[in-house]
Short mmCIF file of N, CA and C in Angstrom, two decimals:
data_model
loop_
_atom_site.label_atom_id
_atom_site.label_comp_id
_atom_site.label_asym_id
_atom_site.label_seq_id
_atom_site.Cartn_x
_atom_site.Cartn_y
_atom_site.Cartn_z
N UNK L 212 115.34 85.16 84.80
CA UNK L 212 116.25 84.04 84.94
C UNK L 212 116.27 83.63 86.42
N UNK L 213 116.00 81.90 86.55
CA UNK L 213 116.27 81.68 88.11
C UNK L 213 117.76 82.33 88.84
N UNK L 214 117.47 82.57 89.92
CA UNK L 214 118.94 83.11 90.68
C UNK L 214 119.80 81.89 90.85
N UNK L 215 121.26 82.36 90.59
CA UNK L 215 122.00 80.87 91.36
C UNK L 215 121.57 80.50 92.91
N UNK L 216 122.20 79.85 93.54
CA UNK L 216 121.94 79.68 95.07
C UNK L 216 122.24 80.71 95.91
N UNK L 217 123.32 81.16 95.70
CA UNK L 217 124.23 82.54 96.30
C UNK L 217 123.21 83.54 96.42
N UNK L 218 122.83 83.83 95.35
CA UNK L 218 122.61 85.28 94.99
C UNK L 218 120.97 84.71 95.30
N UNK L 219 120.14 83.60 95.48
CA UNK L 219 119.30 83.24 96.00
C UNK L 219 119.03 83.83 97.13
N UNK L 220 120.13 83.30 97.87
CA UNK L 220 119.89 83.16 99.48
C UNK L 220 120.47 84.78 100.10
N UNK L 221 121.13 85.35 99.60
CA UNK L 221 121.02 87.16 99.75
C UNK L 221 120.02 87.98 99.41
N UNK L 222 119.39 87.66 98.58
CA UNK L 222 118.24 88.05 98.37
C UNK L 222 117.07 88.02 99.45
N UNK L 223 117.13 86.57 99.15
CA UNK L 223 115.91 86.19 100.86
C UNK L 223 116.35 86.37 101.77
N UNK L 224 117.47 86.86 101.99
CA UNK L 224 118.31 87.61 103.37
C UNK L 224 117.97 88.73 103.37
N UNK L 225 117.79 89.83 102.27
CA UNK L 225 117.32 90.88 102.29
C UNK L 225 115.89 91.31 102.55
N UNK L 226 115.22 90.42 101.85
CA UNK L 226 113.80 90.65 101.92
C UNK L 226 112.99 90.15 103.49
N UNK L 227 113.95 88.77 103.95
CA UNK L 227 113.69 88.53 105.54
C UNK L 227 113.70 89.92 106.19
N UNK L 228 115.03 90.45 105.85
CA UNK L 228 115.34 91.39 107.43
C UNK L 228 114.53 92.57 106.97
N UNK L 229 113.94 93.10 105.77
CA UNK L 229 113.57 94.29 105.56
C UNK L 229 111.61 93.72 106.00
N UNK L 230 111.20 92.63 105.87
CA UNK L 230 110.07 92.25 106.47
C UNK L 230 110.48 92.48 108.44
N UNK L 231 111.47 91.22 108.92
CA UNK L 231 111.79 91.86 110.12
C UNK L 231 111.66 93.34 111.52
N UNK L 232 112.22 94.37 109.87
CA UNK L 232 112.46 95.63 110.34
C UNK L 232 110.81 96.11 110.37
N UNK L 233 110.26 95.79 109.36
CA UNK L 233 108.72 96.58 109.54
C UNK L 233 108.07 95.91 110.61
N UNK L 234 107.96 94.95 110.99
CA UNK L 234 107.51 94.42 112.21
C UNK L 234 107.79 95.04 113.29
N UNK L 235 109.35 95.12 112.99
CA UNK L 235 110.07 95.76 114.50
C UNK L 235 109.13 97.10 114.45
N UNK L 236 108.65 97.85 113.43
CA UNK L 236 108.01 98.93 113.30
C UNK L 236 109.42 100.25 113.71
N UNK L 237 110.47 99.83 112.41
CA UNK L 237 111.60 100.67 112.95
C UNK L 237 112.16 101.06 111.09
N UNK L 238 111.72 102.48 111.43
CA UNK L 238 111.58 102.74 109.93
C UNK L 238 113.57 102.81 109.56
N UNK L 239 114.42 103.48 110.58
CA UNK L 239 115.57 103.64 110.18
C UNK L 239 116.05 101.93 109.23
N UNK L 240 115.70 101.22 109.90
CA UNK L 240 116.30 99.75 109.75
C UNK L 240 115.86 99.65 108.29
N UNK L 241 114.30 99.58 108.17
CA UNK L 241 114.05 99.24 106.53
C UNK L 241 115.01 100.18 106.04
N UNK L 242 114.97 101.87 106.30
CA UNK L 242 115.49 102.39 105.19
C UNK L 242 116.74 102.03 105.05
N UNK L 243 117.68 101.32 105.96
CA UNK L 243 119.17 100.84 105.46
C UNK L 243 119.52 100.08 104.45
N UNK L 244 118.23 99.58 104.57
CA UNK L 244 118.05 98.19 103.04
C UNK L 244 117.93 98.90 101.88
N UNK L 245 117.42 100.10 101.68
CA UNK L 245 116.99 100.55 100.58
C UNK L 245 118.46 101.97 100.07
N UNK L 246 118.02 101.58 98.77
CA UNK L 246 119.47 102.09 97.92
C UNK L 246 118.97 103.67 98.73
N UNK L 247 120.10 104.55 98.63
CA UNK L 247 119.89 106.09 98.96
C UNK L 247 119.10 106.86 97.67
N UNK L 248 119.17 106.65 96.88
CA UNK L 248 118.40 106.97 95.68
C UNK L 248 117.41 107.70 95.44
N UNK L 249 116.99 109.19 94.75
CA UNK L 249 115.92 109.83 95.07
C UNK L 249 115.06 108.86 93.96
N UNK L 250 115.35 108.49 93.90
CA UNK L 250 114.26 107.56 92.72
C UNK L 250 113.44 106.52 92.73
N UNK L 251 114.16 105.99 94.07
CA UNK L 251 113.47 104.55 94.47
C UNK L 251 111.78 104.31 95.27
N UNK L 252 111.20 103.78 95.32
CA UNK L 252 109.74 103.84 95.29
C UNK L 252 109.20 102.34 95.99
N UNK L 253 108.31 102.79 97.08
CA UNK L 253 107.66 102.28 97.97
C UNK L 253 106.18 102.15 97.93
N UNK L 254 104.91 101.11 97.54
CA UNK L 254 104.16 101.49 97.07
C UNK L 254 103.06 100.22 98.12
N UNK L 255 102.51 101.26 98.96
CA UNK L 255 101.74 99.90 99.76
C UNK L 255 100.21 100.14 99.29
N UNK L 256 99.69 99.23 100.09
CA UNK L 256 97.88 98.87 99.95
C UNK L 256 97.22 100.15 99.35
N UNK L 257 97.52 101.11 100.14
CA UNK L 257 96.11 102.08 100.38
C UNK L 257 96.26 102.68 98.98
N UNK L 258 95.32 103.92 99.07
CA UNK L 258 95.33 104.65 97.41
C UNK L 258 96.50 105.34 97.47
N UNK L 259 96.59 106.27 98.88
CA UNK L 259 97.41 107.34 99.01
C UNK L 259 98.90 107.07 99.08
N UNK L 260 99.74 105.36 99.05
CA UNK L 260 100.25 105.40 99.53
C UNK L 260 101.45 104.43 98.05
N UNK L 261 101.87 105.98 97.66
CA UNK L 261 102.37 105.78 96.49
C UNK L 261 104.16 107.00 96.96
N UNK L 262 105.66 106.17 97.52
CA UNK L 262 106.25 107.10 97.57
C UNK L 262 107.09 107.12 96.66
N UNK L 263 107.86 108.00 96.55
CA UNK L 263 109.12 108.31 95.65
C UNK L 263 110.32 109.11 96.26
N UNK L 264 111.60 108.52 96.50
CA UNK L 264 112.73 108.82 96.72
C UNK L 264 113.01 108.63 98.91
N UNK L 265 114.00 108.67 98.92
CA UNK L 265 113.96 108.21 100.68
C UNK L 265 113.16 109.38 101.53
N UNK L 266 112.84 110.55 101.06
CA UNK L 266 111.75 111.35 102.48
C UNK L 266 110.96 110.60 102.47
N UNK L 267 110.10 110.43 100.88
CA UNK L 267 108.79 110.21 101.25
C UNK L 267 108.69 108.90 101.50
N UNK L 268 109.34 107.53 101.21
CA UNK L 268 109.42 106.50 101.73
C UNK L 268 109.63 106.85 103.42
N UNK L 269 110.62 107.37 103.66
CA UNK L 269 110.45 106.94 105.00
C UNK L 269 109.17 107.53 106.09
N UNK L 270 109.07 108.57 105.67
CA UNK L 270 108.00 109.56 106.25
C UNK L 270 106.70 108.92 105.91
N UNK L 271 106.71 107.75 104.92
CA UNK L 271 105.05 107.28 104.61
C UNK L 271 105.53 105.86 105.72
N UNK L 272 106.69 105.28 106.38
CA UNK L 272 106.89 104.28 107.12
C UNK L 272 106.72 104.65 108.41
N UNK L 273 107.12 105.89 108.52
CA UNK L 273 106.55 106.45 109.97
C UNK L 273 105.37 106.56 110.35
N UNK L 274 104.66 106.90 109.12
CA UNK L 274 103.27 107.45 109.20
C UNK L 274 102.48 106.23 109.56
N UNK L 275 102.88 104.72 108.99
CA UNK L 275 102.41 103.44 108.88
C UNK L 275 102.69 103.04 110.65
N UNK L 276 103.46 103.25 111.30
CA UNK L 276 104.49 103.07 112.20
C UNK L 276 103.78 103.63 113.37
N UNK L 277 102.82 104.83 113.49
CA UNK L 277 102.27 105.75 114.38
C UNK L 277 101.23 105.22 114.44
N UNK L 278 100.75 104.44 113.57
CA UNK L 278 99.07 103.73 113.77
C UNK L 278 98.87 102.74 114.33
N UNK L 279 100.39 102.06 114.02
CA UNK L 279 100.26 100.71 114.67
C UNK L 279 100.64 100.76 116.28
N UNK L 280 99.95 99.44 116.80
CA UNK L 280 100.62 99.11 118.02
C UNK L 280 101.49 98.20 118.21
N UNK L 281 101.15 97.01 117.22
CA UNK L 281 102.28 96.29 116.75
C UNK L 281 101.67 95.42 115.46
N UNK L 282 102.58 95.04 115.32
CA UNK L 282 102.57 94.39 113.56
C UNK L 282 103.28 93.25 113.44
N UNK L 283 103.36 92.38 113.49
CA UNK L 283 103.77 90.81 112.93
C UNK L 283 103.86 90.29 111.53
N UNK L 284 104.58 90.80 111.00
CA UNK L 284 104.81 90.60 109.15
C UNK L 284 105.29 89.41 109.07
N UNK L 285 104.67 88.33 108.70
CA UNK L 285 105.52 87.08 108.46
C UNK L 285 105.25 86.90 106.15
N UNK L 286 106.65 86.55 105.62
CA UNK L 286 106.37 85.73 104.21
C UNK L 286 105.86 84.22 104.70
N UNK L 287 105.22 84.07 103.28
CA UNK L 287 104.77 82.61 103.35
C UNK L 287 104.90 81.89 102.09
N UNK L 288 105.47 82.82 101.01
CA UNK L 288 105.72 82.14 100.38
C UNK L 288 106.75 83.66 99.32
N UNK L 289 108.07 82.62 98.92
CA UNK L 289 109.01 83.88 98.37
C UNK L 289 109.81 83.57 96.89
N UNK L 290 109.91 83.85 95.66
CA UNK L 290 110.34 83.72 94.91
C UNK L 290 111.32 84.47 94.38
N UNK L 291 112.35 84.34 94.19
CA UNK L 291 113.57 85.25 93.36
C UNK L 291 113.98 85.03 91.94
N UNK L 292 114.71 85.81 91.58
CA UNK L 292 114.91 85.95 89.69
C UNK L 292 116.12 86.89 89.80
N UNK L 293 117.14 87.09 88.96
CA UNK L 293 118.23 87.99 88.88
C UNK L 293 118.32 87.62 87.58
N UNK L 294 119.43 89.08 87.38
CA UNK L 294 119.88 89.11 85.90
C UNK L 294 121.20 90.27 86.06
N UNK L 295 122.30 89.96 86.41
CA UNK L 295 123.42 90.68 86.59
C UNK L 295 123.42 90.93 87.64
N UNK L 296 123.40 92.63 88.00
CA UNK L 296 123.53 93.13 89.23
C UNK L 296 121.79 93.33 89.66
N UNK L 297 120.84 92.98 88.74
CA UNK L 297 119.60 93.04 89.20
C UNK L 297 118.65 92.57 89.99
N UNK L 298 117.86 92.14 90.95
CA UNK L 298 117.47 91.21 91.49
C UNK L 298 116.34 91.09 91.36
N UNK L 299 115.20 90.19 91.32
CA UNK L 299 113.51 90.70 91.71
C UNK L 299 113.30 89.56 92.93
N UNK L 300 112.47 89.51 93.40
CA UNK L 300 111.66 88.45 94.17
C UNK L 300 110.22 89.25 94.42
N UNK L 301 108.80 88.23 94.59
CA UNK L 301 107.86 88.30 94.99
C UNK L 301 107.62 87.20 95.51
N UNK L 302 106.47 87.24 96.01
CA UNK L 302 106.02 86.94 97.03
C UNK L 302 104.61 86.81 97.94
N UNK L 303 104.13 86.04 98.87
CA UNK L 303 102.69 86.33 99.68
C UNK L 303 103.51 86.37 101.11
N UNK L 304 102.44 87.30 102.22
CA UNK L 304 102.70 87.42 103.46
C UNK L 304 101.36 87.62 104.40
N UNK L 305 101.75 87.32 105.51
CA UNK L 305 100.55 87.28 106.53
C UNK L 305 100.70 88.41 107.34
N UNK L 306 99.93 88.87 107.88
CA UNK L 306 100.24 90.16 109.19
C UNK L 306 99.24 90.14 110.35
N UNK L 307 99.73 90.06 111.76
CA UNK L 307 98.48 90.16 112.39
C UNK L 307 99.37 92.09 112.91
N UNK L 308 98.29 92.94 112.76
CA UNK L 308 98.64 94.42 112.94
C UNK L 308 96.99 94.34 114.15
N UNK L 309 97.86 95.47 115.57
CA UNK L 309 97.02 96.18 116.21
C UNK L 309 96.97 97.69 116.08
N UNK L 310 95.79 97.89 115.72
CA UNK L 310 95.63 99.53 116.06
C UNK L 310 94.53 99.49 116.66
N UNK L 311 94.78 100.62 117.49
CA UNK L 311 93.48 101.64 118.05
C UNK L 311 93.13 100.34 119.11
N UNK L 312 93.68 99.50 119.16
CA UNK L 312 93.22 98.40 120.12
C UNK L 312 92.59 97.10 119.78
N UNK L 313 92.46 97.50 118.20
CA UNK L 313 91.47 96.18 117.62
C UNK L 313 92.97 95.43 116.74
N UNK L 314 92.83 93.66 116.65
CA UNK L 314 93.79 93.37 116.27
C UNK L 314 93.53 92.46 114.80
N UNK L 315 93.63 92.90 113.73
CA UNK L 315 93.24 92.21 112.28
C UNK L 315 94.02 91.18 111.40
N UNK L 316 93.76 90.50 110.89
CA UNK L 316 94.85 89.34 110.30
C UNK L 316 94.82 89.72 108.85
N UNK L 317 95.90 89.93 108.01
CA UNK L 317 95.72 90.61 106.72
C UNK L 317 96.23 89.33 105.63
N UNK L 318 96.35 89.18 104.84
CA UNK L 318 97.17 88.08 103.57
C UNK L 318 97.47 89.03 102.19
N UNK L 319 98.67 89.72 101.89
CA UNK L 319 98.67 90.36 100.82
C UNK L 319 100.18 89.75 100.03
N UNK L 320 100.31 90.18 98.80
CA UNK L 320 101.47 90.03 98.42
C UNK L 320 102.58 90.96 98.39
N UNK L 321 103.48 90.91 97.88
CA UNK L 321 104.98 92.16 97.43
C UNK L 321 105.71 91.65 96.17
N UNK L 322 105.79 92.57 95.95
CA UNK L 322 107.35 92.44 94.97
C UNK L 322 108.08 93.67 95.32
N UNK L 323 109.54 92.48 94.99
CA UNK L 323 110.80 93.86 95.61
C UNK L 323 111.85 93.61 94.41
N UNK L 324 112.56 95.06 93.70
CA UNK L 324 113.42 95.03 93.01
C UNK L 324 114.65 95.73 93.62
N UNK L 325 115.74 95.00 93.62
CA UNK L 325 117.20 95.23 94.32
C UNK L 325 118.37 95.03 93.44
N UNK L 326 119.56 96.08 93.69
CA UNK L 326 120.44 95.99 92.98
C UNK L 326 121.49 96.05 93.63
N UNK L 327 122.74 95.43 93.02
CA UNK L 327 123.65 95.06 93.26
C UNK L 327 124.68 96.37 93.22
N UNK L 328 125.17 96.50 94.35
CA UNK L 328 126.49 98.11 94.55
C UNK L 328 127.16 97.60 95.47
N UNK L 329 128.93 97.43 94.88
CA UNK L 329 129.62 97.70 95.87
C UNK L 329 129.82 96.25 96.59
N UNK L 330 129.63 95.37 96.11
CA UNK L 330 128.62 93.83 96.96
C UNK L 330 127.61 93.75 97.96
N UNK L 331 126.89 94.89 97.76
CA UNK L 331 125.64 95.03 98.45
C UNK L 331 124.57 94.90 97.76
N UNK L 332 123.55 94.24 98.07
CA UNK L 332 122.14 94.53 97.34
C UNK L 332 121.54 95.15 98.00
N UNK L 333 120.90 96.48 97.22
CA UNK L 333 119.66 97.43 98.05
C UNK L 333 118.67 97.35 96.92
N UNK L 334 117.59 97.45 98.00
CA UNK L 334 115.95 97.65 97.33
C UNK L 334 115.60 98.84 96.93
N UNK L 335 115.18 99.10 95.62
CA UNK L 335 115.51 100.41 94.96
C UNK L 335 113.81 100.33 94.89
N UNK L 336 113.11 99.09 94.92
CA UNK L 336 111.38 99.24 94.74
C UNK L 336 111.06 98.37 95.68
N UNK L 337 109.60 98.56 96.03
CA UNK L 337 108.96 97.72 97.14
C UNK L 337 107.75 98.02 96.36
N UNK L 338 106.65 96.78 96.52
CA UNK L 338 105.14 96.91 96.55
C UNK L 338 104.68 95.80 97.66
N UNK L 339 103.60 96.60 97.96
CA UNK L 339 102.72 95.78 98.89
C UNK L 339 101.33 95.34 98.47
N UNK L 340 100.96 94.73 98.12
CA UNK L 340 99.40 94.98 98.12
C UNK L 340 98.33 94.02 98.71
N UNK L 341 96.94 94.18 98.99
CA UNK L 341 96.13 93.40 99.48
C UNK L 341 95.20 92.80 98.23
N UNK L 342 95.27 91.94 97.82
CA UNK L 342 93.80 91.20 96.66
C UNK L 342 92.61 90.97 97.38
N UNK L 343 92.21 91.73 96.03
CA UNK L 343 90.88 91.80 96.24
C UNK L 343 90.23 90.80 97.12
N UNK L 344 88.78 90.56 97.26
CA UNK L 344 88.30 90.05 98.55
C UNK L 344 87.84 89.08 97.32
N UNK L 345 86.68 89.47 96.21
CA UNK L 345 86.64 88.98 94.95
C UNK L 345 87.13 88.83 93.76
N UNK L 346 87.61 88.60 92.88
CA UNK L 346 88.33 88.80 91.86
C UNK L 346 86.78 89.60 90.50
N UNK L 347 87.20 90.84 90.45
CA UNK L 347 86.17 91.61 89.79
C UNK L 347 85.96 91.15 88.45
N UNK L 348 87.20 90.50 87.89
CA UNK L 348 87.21 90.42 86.41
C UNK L 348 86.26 88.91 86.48
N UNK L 349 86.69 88.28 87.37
CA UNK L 349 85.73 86.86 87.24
C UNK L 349 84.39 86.97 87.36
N UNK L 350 83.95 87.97 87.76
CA UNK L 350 82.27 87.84 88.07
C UNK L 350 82.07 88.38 87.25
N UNK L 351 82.33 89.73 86.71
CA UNK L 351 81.96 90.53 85.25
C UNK L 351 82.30 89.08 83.73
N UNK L 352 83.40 88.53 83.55
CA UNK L 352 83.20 87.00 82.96
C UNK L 352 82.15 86.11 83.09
N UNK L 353 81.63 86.17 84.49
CA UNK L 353 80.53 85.12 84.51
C UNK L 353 79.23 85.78 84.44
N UNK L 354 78.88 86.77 84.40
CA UNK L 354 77.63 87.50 84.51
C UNK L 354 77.44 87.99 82.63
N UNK L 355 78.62 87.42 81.85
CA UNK L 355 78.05 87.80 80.35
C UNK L 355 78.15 86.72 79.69
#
């Protein structure tokens, strides 16, 4: 269901500052956004990088956090949906990230699921991911 306006614009308030905070490369900040919950789950690009509950979320943000030199997370494009106290939004984003001295420009998407406590919304899920360079299913389609 589309969100009203309200519950719109808290949403993209949430998902701004929790993009914000990873830029800042300041893991306490994201984790304030996110419910305390051993359940909640953080799931970026790589293979390995699948967490569950606030250690391993935050300890896989640190780990993200130690490589970089800096990181520039901008959305570019953001969609929301609610249904009670539930929230979703996805989304595309840009990143220019330095490590090791070399500086790369990335384009991946997210989806984030947040719930409503207390009149707070926290992010109980995060995904990140990068698409493919090709789309695999289209060339295996065109090659039969």
């Amino acid at each position: 269901m589309r969100a009203d306006a309200k519950t719109e614009a808290e949403i993209k308030a949430v998902v701004r500052d929790w993009f914000e905070a990873y830029s800042a490369c300041d893991a306490a900040s994201v984790m304030s956004l996110m419910a305390p919950d051993q359940d909640i789950t953080f799931i970026g690009p790589g293979a390995e990088e699948k967490r569950c509950g606030p250690d391993e979320c935050r300890a896989g943000l640190e780990q993200d956090f130690a490589r970089a030199e800096s990181v520039d997370l901008d959305l570019t494009w953001l969609s929301v949906g609610t249904a009670g106290d539930a929230a979703w939004a996805a989304g595309d984003w840009s990143c220019h990230a330095t490590a090791g001295g070399e500086t790369r420009r990335l384009e991946g998407r997210f989806s984030v699921v947040a719930e409503k406590r207390r009149g707070r919304w926290y992010v109980v899920h995060c995904h990140l991911s990068l698409p493919a360079a090709e789309k695999a299913w289209g060339k295996v389609a065109a090659a039969g």
